[in-house]
JSON list of C-alpha atoms in Angstrom, two decimals:
[
{"chain": "S", "resi": 16, "resn": "UNK", "atom": "CA", "xyz": [40.90, -40.08, 30.98]},
{"chain": "S", "resi": 17, "resn": "UNK", "atom": "CA", "xyz": [43.21, -37.61, 29.23]},
{"chain": "S", "resi": 18, "resn": "UNK", "atom": "CA", "xyz": [42.67, -34.02, 30.25]},
{"chain": "S", "resi": 19, "resn": "UNK", "atom": "CA", "xyz": [41.89, -31.37, 27.62]},
{"chain": "S", "resi": 20, "resn": "UNK", "atom": "CA", "xyz": [45.05, -29.48, 26.79]},
{"chain": "S", "resi": 21, "resn": "UNK", "atom": "CA", "xyz": [45.37, -25.94, 25.65]},
{"chain": "S", "resi": 22, "resn": "UNK", "atom": "CA", "xyz": [47.09, -25.01, 22.36]},
{"chain": "S", "resi": 23, "resn": "UNK", "atom": "CA", "xyz": [50.21, -24.27, 24.45]},
{"chain": "S", "resi": 24, "resn": "UNK", "atom": "CA", "xyz": [50.34, -27.87, 25.68]},
{"chain": "S", "resi": 25, "resn": "UNK", "atom": "CA", "xyz": [49.13, -27.25, 29.28]},
{"chain": "S", "resi": 26, "resn": "UNK", "atom": "CA", "xyz": [45.72, -28.01, 30.69]},
{"chain": "S", "resi": 27, "resn": "UNK", "atom": "CA", "xyz": [43.82, -24.79, 31.50]},
{"chain": "S", "resi": 28, "resn": "UNK", "atom": "CA", "xyz": [43.44, -24.00, 35.20]},
{"chain": "S", "resi": 29, "resn": "UNK", "atom": "CA", "xyz": [40.15, -23.06, 36.87]},
{"chain": "S", "resi": 30, "resn": "UNK", "atom": "CA", "xyz": [41.23, -19.41, 36.96]},
{"chain": "S", "resi": 31, "resn": "UNK", "atom": "CA", "xyz": [42.06, -19.49, 33.26]},
{"chain": "S", "resi": 32, "resn": "UNK", "atom": "CA", "xyz": [38.51, -20.56, 32.49]},
{"chain": "S", "resi": 33, "resn": "UNK", "atom": "CA", "xyz": [36.94, -17.47, 34.13]},
{"chain": "S", "resi": 34, "resn": "UNK", "atom": "CA", "xyz": [37.32, -15.19, 31.07]},
{"chain": "S", "resi": 35, "resn": "UNK", "atom": "CA", "xyz": [35.29, -17.67, 29.02]},
{"chain": "S", "resi": 36, "resn": "UNK", "atom": "CA", "xyz": [32.55, -17.74, 31.67]},
{"chain": "S", "resi": 37, "resn": "UNK", "atom": "CA", "xyz": [32.46, -13.94, 31.81]},
{"chain": "S", "resi": 38, "resn": "UNK", "atom": "CA", "xyz": [32.25, -13.70, 28.03]},
{"chain": "S", "resi": 39, "resn": "UNK", "atom": "CA", "xyz": [29.33, -16.12, 27.97]},
{"chain": "S", "resi": 40, "resn": "UNK", "atom": "CA", "xyz": [27.54, -14.16, 30.71]},
{"chain": "S", "resi": 41, "resn": "UNK", "atom": "CA", "xyz": [28.03, -10.85, 28.88]},
{"chain": "S", "resi": 42, "resn": "UNK", "atom": "CA", "xyz": [26.75, -12.39, 25.64]},
{"chain": "S", "resi": 43, "resn": "UNK", "atom": "CA", "xyz": [23.57, -13.52, 27.36]},
{"chain": "S", "resi": 44, "resn": "UNK", "atom": "CA", "xyz": [23.00, -10.07, 28.86]},
{"chain": "S", "resi": 45, "resn": "UNK", "atom": "CA", "xyz": [23.55, -8.27, 25.55]},
{"chain": "S", "resi": 46, "resn": "UNK", "atom": "CA", "xyz": [21.18, -10.64, 23.74]},
{"chain": "S", "resi": 47, "resn": "UNK", "atom": "CA", "xyz": [18.29, -10.13, 26.16]},
{"chain": "S", "resi": 48, "resn": "UNK", "atom": "CA", "xyz": [15.08, -8.93, 24.43]},
{"chain": "S", "resi": 49, "resn": "UNK", "atom": "CA", "xyz": [15.02, -5.15, 24.05]},
{"chain": "S", "resi": 50, "resn": "UNK", "atom": "CA", "xyz": [12.20, -2.65, 23.66]},
{"chain": "S", "resi": 51, "resn": "UNK", "atom": "CA", "xyz": [10.50, -2.82, 20.26]},
{"chain": "S", "resi": 52, "resn": "UNK", "atom": "CA", "xyz": [11.75, -0.24, 17.82]},
{"chain": "S", "resi": 53, "resn": "UNK", "atom": "CA", "xyz": [9.47, 2.62, 16.79]},
{"chain": "S", "resi": 54, "resn": "UNK", "atom": "CA", "xyz": [7.27, 1.84, 13.79]},
{"chain": "S", "resi": 55, "resn": "UNK", "atom": "CA", "xyz": [9.02, 4.43, 11.63]},
{"chain": "S", "resi": 56, "resn": "UNK", "atom": "CA", "xyz": [12.32, 2.56, 12.02]},
{"chain": "S", "resi": 57, "resn": "UNK", "atom": "CA", "xyz": [10.82, -0.91, 11.63]},
{"chain": "S", "resi": 58, "resn": "UNK", "atom": "CA", "xyz": [8.85, -0.08, 8.51]},
{"chain": "S", "resi": 59, "resn": "UNK", "atom": "CA", "xyz": [11.80, 1.65, 6.88]},
{"chain": "S", "resi": 60, "resn": "UNK", "atom": "CA", "xyz": [13.83, -1.57, 6.68]},
{"chain": "S", "resi": 61, "resn": "UNK", "atom": "CA", "xyz": [12.66, -2.23, 3.12]},
{"chain": "S", "resi": 62, "resn": "UNK", "atom": "CA", "xyz": [10.45, 0.45, 1.62]},
{"chain": "S", "resi": 63, "resn": "UNK", "atom": "CA", "xyz": [10.06, -1.39, -1.68]},
{"chain": "S", "resi": 64, "resn": "UNK", "atom": "CA", "xyz": [8.21, -4.35, -0.17]},
{"chain": "S", "resi": 65, "resn": "UNK", "atom": "CA", "xyz": [4.42, -4.05, 0.24]},
{"chain": "S", "resi": 66, "resn": "UNK", "atom": "CA", "xyz": [3.12, -4.89, 3.71]},
{"chain": "S", "resi": 67, "resn": "UNK", "atom": "CA", "xyz": [-0.11, -6.87, 3.88]},
{"chain": "S", "resi": 68, "resn": "UNK", "atom": "CA", "xyz": [-2.70, -5.27, 6.14]},
{"chain": "S", "resi": 69, "resn": "UNK", "atom": "CA", "xyz": [-3.53, -8.75, 7.44]},
{"chain": "S", "resi": 70, "resn": "UNK", "atom": "CA", "xyz": [0.04, -9.20, 8.76]},
{"chain": "S", "resi": 71, "resn": "UNK", "atom": "CA", "xyz": [0.98, -8.25, 12.36]},
{"chain": "S", "resi": 72, "resn": "UNK", "atom": "CA", "xyz": [2.98, -5.28, 11.09]},
{"chain": "S", "resi": 73, "resn": "UNK", "atom": "CA", "xyz": [0.17, -4.25, 8.76]},
{"chain": "S", "resi": 74, "resn": "UNK", "atom": "CA", "xyz": [-2.33, -4.27, 11.62]},
{"chain": "S", "resi": 75, "resn": "UNK", "atom": "CA", "xyz": [0.00, -2.15, 13.74]},
{"chain": "S", "resi": 76, "resn": "UNK", "atom": "CA", "xyz": [0.27, 0.42, 10.96]},
{"chain": "S", "resi": 77, "resn": "UNK", "atom": "CA", "xyz": [-3.51, 0.49, 10.67]},
{"chain": "S", "resi": 78, "resn": "UNK", "atom": "CA", "xyz": [-3.95, 0.98, 14.42]},
{"chain": "S", "resi": 79, "resn": "UNK", "atom": "CA", "xyz": [-1.48, 3.91, 14.36]},
{"chain": "S", "resi": 80, "resn": "UNK", "atom": "CA", "xyz": [-2.84, 5.60, 11.21]},
{"chain": "S", "resi": 81, "resn": "UNK", "atom": "CA", "xyz": [-4.32, 9.03, 11.90]},
{"chain": "S", "resi": 82, "resn": "UNK", "atom": "CA", "xyz": [-5.79, 9.58, 8.42]},
{"chain": "S", "resi": 83, "resn": "UNK", "atom": "CA", "xyz": [-7.98, 6.56, 7.80]},
{"chain": "S", "resi": 84, "resn": "UNK", "atom": "CA", "xyz": [-11.22, 5.52, 6.13]},
{"chain": "S", "resi": 85, "resn": "UNK", "atom": "CA", "xyz": [-10.44, 1.83, 6.49]},
{"chain": "S", "resi": 86, "resn": "UNK", "atom": "CA", "xyz": [-13.25, 1.26, 8.98]},
{"chain": "S", "resi": 87, "resn": "UNK", "atom": "CA", "xyz": [-15.71, 2.13, 6.20]},
{"chain": "S", "resi": 88, "resn": "UNK", "atom": "CA", "xyz": [-13.88, 1.05, 3.06]},
{"chain": "S", "resi": 89, "resn": "UNK", "atom": "CA", "xyz": [-12.36, -2.18, 4.37]},
{"chain": "S", "resi": 90, "resn": "UNK", "atom": "CA", "xyz": [-15.72, -3.86, 4.85]},
{"chain": "S", "resi": 91, "resn": "UNK", "atom": "CA", "xyz": [-16.80, -2.91, 1.30]},
{"chain": "S", "resi": 92, "resn": "UNK", "atom": "CA", "xyz": [-14.00, -4.68, -0.60]},
{"chain": "S", "resi": 93, "resn": "UNK", "atom": "CA", "xyz": [-15.16, -7.33, -3.08]},
{"chain": "S", "resi": 94, "resn": "UNK", "atom": "CA", "xyz": [-13.17, -9.52, -5.50]},
{"chain": "S", "resi": 95, "resn": "UNK", "atom": "CA", "xyz": [-12.70, -7.94, -8.91]},
{"chain": "S", "resi": 96, "resn": "UNK", "atom": "CA", "xyz": [-14.80, -9.74, -11.52]},
{"chain": "S", "resi": 97, "resn": "UNK", "atom": "CA", "xyz": [-13.16, -8.95, -14.86]},
{"chain": "S", "resi": 98, "resn": "UNK", "atom": "CA", "xyz": [-9.46, -9.11, -15.68]},
{"chain": "S", "resi": 99, "resn": "UNK", "atom": "CA", "xyz": [-9.31, -5.49, -16.87]},
{"chain": "S", "resi": 100, "resn": "UNK", "atom": "CA", "xyz": [-12.16, -3.98, -14.84]},
{"chain": "S", "resi": 101, "resn": "UNK", "atom": "CA", "xyz": [-10.20, -2.64, -11.88]},
{"chain": "S", "resi": 102, "resn": "UNK", "atom": "CA", "xyz": [-11.55, 0.87, -12.61]},
{"chain": "S", "resi": 103, "resn": "UNK", "atom": "CA", "xyz": [-15.12, -0.45, -12.41]},
{"chain": "S", "resi": 104, "resn": "UNK", "atom": "CA", "xyz": [-14.30, -2.36, -9.23]},
{"chain": "S", "resi": 105, "resn": "UNK", "atom": "CA", "xyz": [-12.79, 0.76, -7.64]},
{"chain": "S", "resi": 106, "resn": "UNK", "atom": "CA", "xyz": [-15.81, 2.87, -8.63]},
{"chain": "S", "resi": 107, "resn": "UNK", "atom": "CA", "xyz": [-18.19, 0.25, -7.23]},
{"chain": "S", "resi": 108, "resn": "UNK", "atom": "CA", "xyz": [-16.21, 0.15, -3.97]},
{"chain": "S", "resi": 109, "resn": "UNK", "atom": "CA", "xyz": [-16.46, 3.93, -3.67]},
{"chain": "S", "resi": 110, "resn": "UNK", "atom": "CA", "xyz": [-20.22, 3.78, -4.30]},
{"chain": "S", "resi": 111, "resn": "UNK", "atom": "CA", "xyz": [-20.74, 1.02, -1.72]},
{"chain": "S", "resi": 112, "resn": "UNK", "atom": "CA", "xyz": [-18.76, 2.94, 0.90]},
{"chain": "S", "resi": 113, "resn": "UNK", "atom": "CA", "xyz": [-20.86, 6.06, 0.39]},
{"chain": "S", "resi": 114, "resn": "UNK", "atom": "CA", "xyz": [-24.15, 4.18, 0.30]},
{"chain": "S", "resi": 115, "resn": "UNK", "atom": "CA", "xyz": [-24.94, 5.10, -3.29]},
{"chain": "S", "resi": 116, "resn": "UNK", "atom": "CA", "xyz": [-25.77, 3.07, -6.40]},
{"chain": "S", "resi": 117, "resn": "UNK", "atom": "CA", "xyz": [-24.59, 1.36, -8.53]},
{"chain": "S", "resi": 118, "resn": "UNK", "atom": "CA", "xyz": [-22.75, -0.95, -6.17]},
{"chain": "S", "resi": 119, "resn": "UNK", "atom": "CA", "xyz": [-21.15, -3.52, -8.50]},
{"chain": "S", "resi": 120, "resn": "UNK", "atom": "CA", "xyz": [-19.02, -3.50, -11.66]},
{"chain": "S", "resi": 121, "resn": "UNK", "atom": "CA", "xyz": [-21.80, -4.49, -14.05]},
{"chain": "S", "resi": 122, "resn": "UNK", "atom": "CA", "xyz": [-24.09, -1.76, -12.74]},
{"chain": "S", "resi": 123, "resn": "UNK", "atom": "CA", "xyz": [-21.29, 0.84, -12.94]},
{"chain": "S", "resi": 124, "resn": "UNK", "atom": "CA", "xyz": [-20.75, 0.04, -16.62]},
{"chain": "S", "resi": 125, "resn": "UNK", "atom": "CA", "xyz": [-24.50, 0.03, -17.33]},
{"chain": "S", "resi": 126, "resn": "UNK", "atom": "CA", "xyz": [-24.90, 3.45, -15.71]},
{"chain": "S", "resi": 127, "resn": "UNK", "atom": "CA", "xyz": [-22.60, 5.14, -18.23]},
{"chain": "S", "resi": 128, "resn": "UNK", "atom": "CA", "xyz": [-24.44, 7.54, -20.53]},
{"chain": "S", "resi": 129, "resn": "UNK", "atom": "CA", "xyz": [-23.74, 8.81, -24.01]},
{"chain": "S", "resi": 130, "resn": "UNK", "atom": "CA", "xyz": [-24.07, 7.72, -27.65]},
{"chain": "S", "resi": 131, "resn": "UNK", "atom": "CA", "xyz": [-20.89, 5.58, -27.47]},
{"chain": "S", "resi": 132, "resn": "UNK", "atom": "CA", "xyz": [-19.54, 3.40, -24.65]},
{"chain": "S", "resi": 133, "resn": "UNK", "atom": "CA", "xyz": [-17.27, 5.45, -22.40]},
{"chain": "S", "resi": 134, "resn": "UNK", "atom": "CA", "xyz": [-15.11, 2.57, -21.28]},
{"chain": "S", "resi": 135, "resn": "UNK", "atom": "CA", "xyz": [-13.21, -0.11, -23.13]},
{"chain": "S", "resi": 136, "resn": "UNK", "atom": "CA", "xyz": [-12.51, -2.58, -20.33]},
{"chain": "S", "resi": 137, "resn": "UNK", "atom": "CA", "xyz": [-10.46, -4.81, -22.64]},
{"chain": "S", "resi": 138, "resn": "UNK", "atom": "CA", "xyz": [-7.71, -2.20, -23.01]},
{"chain": "S", "resi": 139, "resn": "UNK", "atom": "CA", "xyz": [-8.08, -0.74, -19.52]},
{"chain": "S", "resi": 140, "resn": "UNK", "atom": "CA", "xyz": [-9.27, 2.66, -18.38]},
{"chain": "S", "resi": 141, "resn": "UNK", "atom": "CA", "xyz": [-7.04, 5.76, -18.54]},
{"chain": "S", "resi": 142, "resn": "UNK", "atom": "CA", "xyz": [-7.21, 8.25, -15.68]},
{"chain": "S", "resi": 143, "resn": "UNK", "atom": "CA", "xyz": [-9.23, 10.80, -17.66]},
{"chain": "S", "resi": 144, "resn": "UNK", "atom": "CA", "xyz": [-11.88, 8.18, -18.46]},
{"chain": "S", "resi": 145, "resn": "UNK", "atom": "CA", "xyz": [-12.01, 7.22, -14.79]},
{"chain": "S", "resi": 146, "resn": "UNK", "atom": "CA", "xyz": [-12.82, 10.83, -13.92]},
{"chain": "S", "resi": 147, "resn": "UNK", "atom": "CA", "xyz": [-15.58, 10.91, -16.53]},
{"chain": "S", "resi": 148, "resn": "UNK", "atom": "CA", "xyz": [-16.90, 7.64, -15.15]},
{"chain": "S", "resi": 149, "resn": "UNK", "atom": "CA", "xyz": [-17.45, 9.25, -11.74]},
{"chain": "S", "resi": 150, "resn": "UNK", "atom": "CA", "xyz": [-19.01, 12.33, -13.32]},
{"chain": "S", "resi": 151, "resn": "UNK", "atom": "CA", "xyz": [-21.47, 10.09, -15.16]},
{"chain": "S", "resi": 152, "resn": "UNK", "atom": "CA", "xyz": [-22.27, 8.38, -11.86]},
{"chain": "S", "resi": 153, "resn": "UNK", "atom": "CA", "xyz": [-23.41, 11.73, -10.44]},
{"chain": "S", "resi": 154, "resn": "UNK", "atom": "CA", "xyz": [-20.34, 12.75, -8.44]},
{"chain": "S", "resi": 155, "resn": "UNK", "atom": "CA", "xyz": [-20.25, 16.54, -8.36]},
{"chain": "S", "resi": 156, "resn": "UNK", "atom": "CA", "xyz": [-16.67, 16.85, -7.09]},
{"chain": "S", "resi": 157, "resn": "UNK", "atom": "CA", "xyz": [-14.07, 15.14, -9.27]},
{"chain": "S", "resi": 158, "resn": "UNK", "atom": "CA", "xyz": [-10.44, 16.34, -9.15]},
{"chain": "S", "resi": 159, "resn": "UNK", "atom": "CA", "xyz": [-7.87, 14.61, -11.38]},
{"chain": "S", "resi": 160, "resn": "UNK", "atom": "CA", "xyz": [-4.09, 14.79, -10.90]},
{"chain": "S", "resi": 161, "resn": "UNK", "atom": "CA", "xyz": [-1.63, 13.43, -13.48]},
{"chain": "S", "resi": 162, "resn": "UNK", "atom": "CA", "xyz": [1.51, 12.84, -11.41]},
{"chain": "S", "resi": 163, "resn": "UNK", "atom": "CA", "xyz": [3.92, 12.93, -14.36]},
{"chain": "S", "resi": 164, "resn": "UNK", "atom": "CA", "xyz": [3.27, 16.62, -14.92]},
{"chain": "S", "resi": 165, "resn": "UNK", "atom": "CA", "xyz": [4.07, 17.85, -11.42]},
{"chain": "S", "resi": 166, "resn": "UNK", "atom": "CA", "xyz": [7.80, 18.50, -11.96]},
{"chain": "S", "resi": 167, "resn": "UNK", "atom": "CA", "xyz": [10.25, 18.06, -9.06]},
{"chain": "S", "resi": 168, "resn": "UNK", "atom": "CA", "xyz": [9.97, 14.53, -7.64]},
{"chain": "S", "resi": 169, "resn": "UNK", "atom": "CA", "xyz": [10.33, 15.47, -3.97]},
{"chain": "S", "resi": 170, "resn": "UNK", "atom": "CA", "xyz": [7.85, 18.33, -4.30]},
{"chain": "S", "resi": 171, "resn": "UNK", "atom": "CA", "xyz": [5.48, 16.01, -6.15]},
{"chain": "S", "resi": 172, "resn": "UNK", "atom": "CA", "xyz": [5.58, 13.41, -3.40]},
{"chain": "S", "resi": 173, "resn": "UNK", "atom": "CA", "xyz": [4.88, 16.00, -0.71]},
{"chain": "S", "resi": 174, "resn": "UNK", "atom": "CA", "xyz": [1.96, 17.48, -2.65]},
{"chain": "S", "resi": 175, "resn": "UNK", "atom": "CA", "xyz": [0.47, 14.08, -3.43]},
{"chain": "S", "resi": 176, "resn": "UNK", "atom": "CA", "xyz": [0.77, 12.86, 0.16]},
{"chain": "S", "resi": 177, "resn": "UNK", "atom": "CA", "xyz": [-0.83, 16.09, 1.41]},
{"chain": "S", "resi": 178, "resn": "UNK", "atom": "CA", "xyz": [-3.71, 15.71, -1.06]},
{"chain": "S", "resi": 179, "resn": "UNK", "atom": "CA", "xyz": [-4.28, 12.08, -0.12]},
{"chain": "S", "resi": 180, "resn": "UNK", "atom": "CA", "xyz": [-4.13, 12.87, 3.61]},
{"chain": "S", "resi": 181, "resn": "UNK", "atom": "CA", "xyz": [-6.61, 15.73, 3.23]},
{"chain": "S", "resi": 182, "resn": "UNK", "atom": "CA", "xyz": [-9.06, 13.54, 1.30]},
{"chain": "S", "resi": 183, "resn": "UNK", "atom": "CA", "xyz": [-8.75, 10.69, 3.81]},
{"chain": "S", "resi": 184, "resn": "UNK", "atom": "CA", "xyz": [-9.51, 13.12, 6.63]},
{"chain": "S", "resi": 185, "resn": "UNK", "atom": "CA", "xyz": [-12.92, 13.75, 5.05]},
{"chain": "S", "resi": 186, "resn": "UNK", "atom": "CA", "xyz": [-15.66, 11.17, 5.50]},
{"chain": "S", "resi": 187, "resn": "UNK", "atom": "CA", "xyz": [-17.40, 12.07, 2.21]},
{"chain": "S", "resi": 188, "resn": "UNK", "atom": "CA", "xyz": [-14.43, 12.05, -0.16]},
{"chain": "S", "resi": 189, "resn": "UNK", "atom": "CA", "xyz": [-12.58, 9.11, -1.70]},
{"chain": "S", "resi": 190, "resn": "UNK", "atom": "CA", "xyz": [-9.21, 8.69, -3.45]},
{"chain": "S", "resi": 191, "resn": "UNK", "atom": "CA", "xyz": [-8.77, 6.32, -6.39]},
{"chain": "S", "resi": 192, "resn": "UNK", "atom": "CA", "xyz": [-5.14, 5.70, -7.37]},
{"chain": "S", "resi": 193, "resn": "UNK", "atom": "CA", "xyz": [-3.92, 4.77, -10.86]},
{"chain": "S", "resi": 194, "resn": "UNK", "atom": "CA", "xyz": [-0.43, 3.24, -10.79]},
{"chain": "S", "resi": 195, "resn": "UNK", "atom": "CA", "xyz": [1.91, 0.62, -12.24]},
{"chain": "S", "resi": 196, "resn": "UNK", "atom": "CA", "xyz": [1.64, -2.72, -10.44]},
{"chain": "S", "resi": 197, "resn": "UNK", "atom": "CA", "xyz": [5.19, -3.71, -11.35]},
{"chain": "S", "resi": 198, "resn": "UNK", "atom": "CA", "xyz": [6.69, -0.52, -9.88]},
{"chain": "S", "resi": 199, "resn": "UNK", "atom": "CA", "xyz": [5.14, -1.08, -6.43]},
{"chain": "S", "resi": 200, "resn": "UNK", "atom": "CA", "xyz": [6.04, -4.77, -6.40]},
{"chain": "S", "resi": 201, "resn": "UNK", "atom": "CA", "xyz": [2.53, -6.21, -6.64]},
{"chain": "S", "resi": 202, "resn": "UNK", "atom": "CA", "xyz": [3.14, -8.23, -9.81]},
{"chain": "S", "resi": 203, "resn": "UNK", "atom": "CA", "xyz": [1.86, -7.64, -13.31]},
{"chain": "S", "resi": 204, "resn": "UNK", "atom": "CA", "xyz": [3.27, -5.32, -15.96]},
{"chain": "S", "resi": 205, "resn": "UNK", "atom": "CA", "xyz": [0.20, -3.18, -16.40]},
{"chain": "S", "resi": 206, "resn": "UNK", "atom": "CA", "xyz": [-1.65, -0.29, -14.82]},
{"chain": "S", "resi": 207, "resn": "UNK", "atom": "CA", "xyz": [-4.08, -0.65, -11.95]},
{"chain": "S", "resi": 208, "resn": "UNK", "atom": "CA", "xyz": [-6.82, 1.29, -10.17]},
{"chain": "S", "resi": 209, "resn": "UNK", "atom": "CA", "xyz": [-7.32, 0.92, -6.42]},
{"chain": "S", "resi": 210, "resn": "UNK", "atom": "CA", "xyz": [-8.85, 2.95, -3.60]},
{"chain": "S", "resi": 211, "resn": "UNK", "atom": "CA", "xyz": [-6.66, 4.55, -0.91]},
{"chain": "S", "resi": 212, "resn": "UNK", "atom": "CA", "xyz": [-7.91, 3.77, 2.60]},
{"chain": "S", "resi": 213, "resn": "UNK", "atom": "CA", "xyz": [-5.39, 5.18, 5.11]},
{"chain": "S", "resi": 214, "resn": "UNK", "atom": "CA", "xyz": [-2.07, 6.97, 5.59]},
{"chain": "S", "resi": 215, "resn": "UNK", "atom": "CA", "xyz": [0.56, 6.16, 8.24]},
{"chain": "S", "resi": 216, "resn": "UNK", "atom": "CA", "xyz": [2.80, 9.18, 8.76]},
{"chain": "S", "resi": 217, "resn": "UNK", "atom": "CA", "xyz": [5.73, 7.64, 10.73]},
{"chain": "S", "resi": 218, "resn": "UNK", "atom": "CA", "xyz": [6.45, 5.11, 7.98]},
{"chain": "S", "resi": 219, "resn": "UNK", "atom": "CA", "xyz": [5.14, 7.30, 5.11]},
{"chain": "S", "resi": 220, "resn": "UNK", "atom": "CA", "xyz": [2.94, 4.52, 3.77]},
{"chain": "S", "resi": 221, "resn": "UNK", "atom": "CA", "xyz": [-0.45, 4.53, 2.05]},
{"chain": "S", "resi": 222, "resn": "UNK", "atom": "CA", "xyz": [-2.95, 1.73, 2.57]},
{"chain": "S", "resi": 223, "resn": "UNK", "atom": "CA", "xyz": [-4.29, 0.59, -0.81]},
{"chain": "S", "resi": 224, "resn": "UNK", "atom": "CA", "xyz": [-7.35, -1.64, -1.10]},
{"chain": "S", "resi": 225, "resn": "UNK", "atom": "CA", "xyz": [-6.03, -4.01, -3.72]},
{"chain": "S", "resi": 226, "resn": "UNK", "atom": "CA", "xyz": [-8.74, -6.58, -4.55]},
{"chain": "S", "resi": 227, "resn": "UNK", "atom": "CA", "xyz": [-8.16, -10.21, -5.59]},
{"chain": "S", "resi": 228, "resn": "UNK", "atom": "CA", "xyz": [-8.72, -11.10, -9.25]},
{"chain": "S", "resi": 229, "resn": "UNK", "atom": "CA", "xyz": [-8.53, -14.23, -11.40]},
{"chain": "S", "resi": 230, "resn": "UNK", "atom": "CA", "xyz": [-5.00, -13.22, -12.45]},
{"chain": "S", "resi": 231, "resn": "UNK", "atom": "CA", "xyz": [-3.91, -12.15, -8.95]},
{"chain": "S", "resi": 232, "resn": "UNK", "atom": "CA", "xyz": [-5.93, -14.27, -6.46]},
{"chain": "S", "resi": 233, "resn": "UNK", "atom": "CA", "xyz": [-3.41, -13.54, -3.69]},
{"chain": "S", "resi": 234, "resn": "UNK", "atom": "CA", "xyz": [-4.10, -9.78, -3.80]},
{"chain": "S", "resi": 235, "resn": "UNK", "atom": "CA", "xyz": [-5.48, -7.93, -0.78]},
{"chain": "S", "resi": 236, "resn": "UNK", "atom": "CA", "xyz": [-5.21, -4.62, 1.11]},
{"chain": "S", "resi": 237, "resn": "UNK", "atom": "CA", "xyz": [-1.56, -3.56, 1.42]},
{"chain": "S", "resi": 238, "resn": "UNK", "atom": "CA", "xyz": [0.61, -0.74, 2.73]},
{"chain": "S", "resi": 239, "resn": "UNK", "atom": "CA", "xyz": [2.77, 0.87, 0.01]},
{"chain": "S", "resi": 240, "resn": "UNK", "atom": "CA", "xyz": [5.64, 3.29, 0.54]},
{"chain": "S", "resi": 241, "resn": "UNK", "atom": "CA", "xyz": [4.47, 6.74, -0.58]},
{"chain": "S", "resi": 242, "resn": "UNK", "atom": "CA", "xyz": [7.64, 7.47, -2.55]},
{"chain": "S", "resi": 243, "resn": "UNK", "atom": "CA", "xyz": [7.38, 4.19, -4.46]},
{"chain": "S", "resi": 244, "resn": "UNK", "atom": "CA", "xyz": [3.67, 4.83, -5.04]},
{"chain": "S", "resi": 245, "resn": "UNK", "atom": "CA", "xyz": [4.38, 8.29, -6.47]},
{"chain": "S", "resi": 246, "resn": "UNK", "atom": "CA", "xyz": [6.88, 6.80, -8.93]},
{"chain": "S", "resi": 247, "resn": "UNK", "atom": "CA", "xyz": [4.29, 4.18, -9.89]},
{"chain": "S", "resi": 248, "resn": "UNK", "atom": "CA", "xyz": [1.71, 6.91, -10.56]},
{"chain": "S", "resi": 249, "resn": "UNK", "atom": "CA", "xyz": [4.23, 8.89, -12.63]},
{"chain": "S", "resi": 250, "resn": "UNK", "atom": "CA", "xyz": [4.51, 6.05, -15.16]},
{"chain": "S", "resi": 251, "resn": "UNK", "atom": "CA", "xyz": [2.78, 6.47, -18.50]},
{"chain": "S", "resi": 252, "resn": "UNK", "atom": "CA", "xyz": [-0.44, 4.73, -19.45]},
{"chain": "S", "resi": 253, "resn": "UNK", "atom": "CA", "xyz": [0.09, 2.74, -22.65]},
{"chain": "S", "resi": 254, "resn": "UNK", "atom": "CA", "xyz": [-3.36, 3.42, -24.12]},
{"chain": "S", "resi": 255, "resn": "UNK", "atom": "CA", "xyz": [-3.51, 7.18, -23.54]},
{"chain": "S", "resi": 256, "resn": "UNK", "atom": "CA", "xyz": [0.19, 8.11, -23.65]},
{"chain": "S", "resi": 257, "resn": "UNK", "atom": "CA", "xyz": [-0.12, 10.33, -20.56]},
{"chain": "S", "resi": 258, "resn": "UNK", "atom": "CA", "xyz": [0.98, 9.71, -17.00]},
{"chain": "S", "resi": 259, "resn": "UNK", "atom": "CA", "xyz": [-1.11, 7.97, -14.41]},
{"chain": "S", "resi": 260, "resn": "UNK", "atom": "CA", "xyz": [-2.12, 9.64, -11.14]},
{"chain": "S", "resi": 261, "resn": "UNK", "atom": "CA", "xyz": [-5.13, 9.79, -8.87]},
{"chain": "S", "resi": 262, "resn": "UNK", "atom": "CA", "xyz": [-8.71, 11.07, -8.65]},
{"chain": "S", "resi": 263, "resn": "UNK", "atom": "CA", "xyz": [-10.37, 12.58, -5.58]},
{"chain": "S", "resi": 264, "resn": "UNK", "atom": "CA", "xyz": [-14.15, 12.32, -5.74]},
{"chain": "S", "resi": 265, "resn": "UNK", "atom": "CA", "xyz": [-17.07, 13.44, -3.59]},
{"chain": "S", "resi": 266, "resn": "UNK", "atom": "CA", "xyz": [-20.84, 13.64, -3.85]}
]
């Protein structure tokens, strides 16, 4: 049987093969499993991609979150009934989590008072109308923030994150976010209302209780990068002409 010959025309000796063996050994050592990277590094790989709470990474973020109401809010999530009733669904979720009525979208709409209907669910609900919705439901503390009017982007993000963290640290307050779905990568070129459930400081992500709908049956609770979320809340609502934002409510 012909022996393998080197490019120089001579068969390699046993000693000449040692460097190849050493290289293979070093490669195996270098490729051994290493300690898992800190969550802040792992989650920062792609900040524009939402992380499903149901995923292994999403569950790790939830376990490490220090500002969280997920234990209460997570078990109160229900599918959204109407295509454009995300505001009603968010309000109903807030009511269920606080043990108050009404606890579903139909009852929330029926509870609105006044000579004319407050909400037009066919065109969506601007942030100001969402605040009035909670006032009509009997919430005494309703604080509205339009993100587009806060000025410097970095300062805005810090202020918004601080406000969300403070609200999540309280067991009797809730945060409802109004943002552009397309900006955060959740699909759909329209605005959306969803309840914030937790904040993970190392990765700077907010847990948003996105509920499944007929148009978005795949939807579910996700982690969104806070910077991306702020930009999504700074977009303008088509019906009102003002920026979106968030509402902090309490009984």
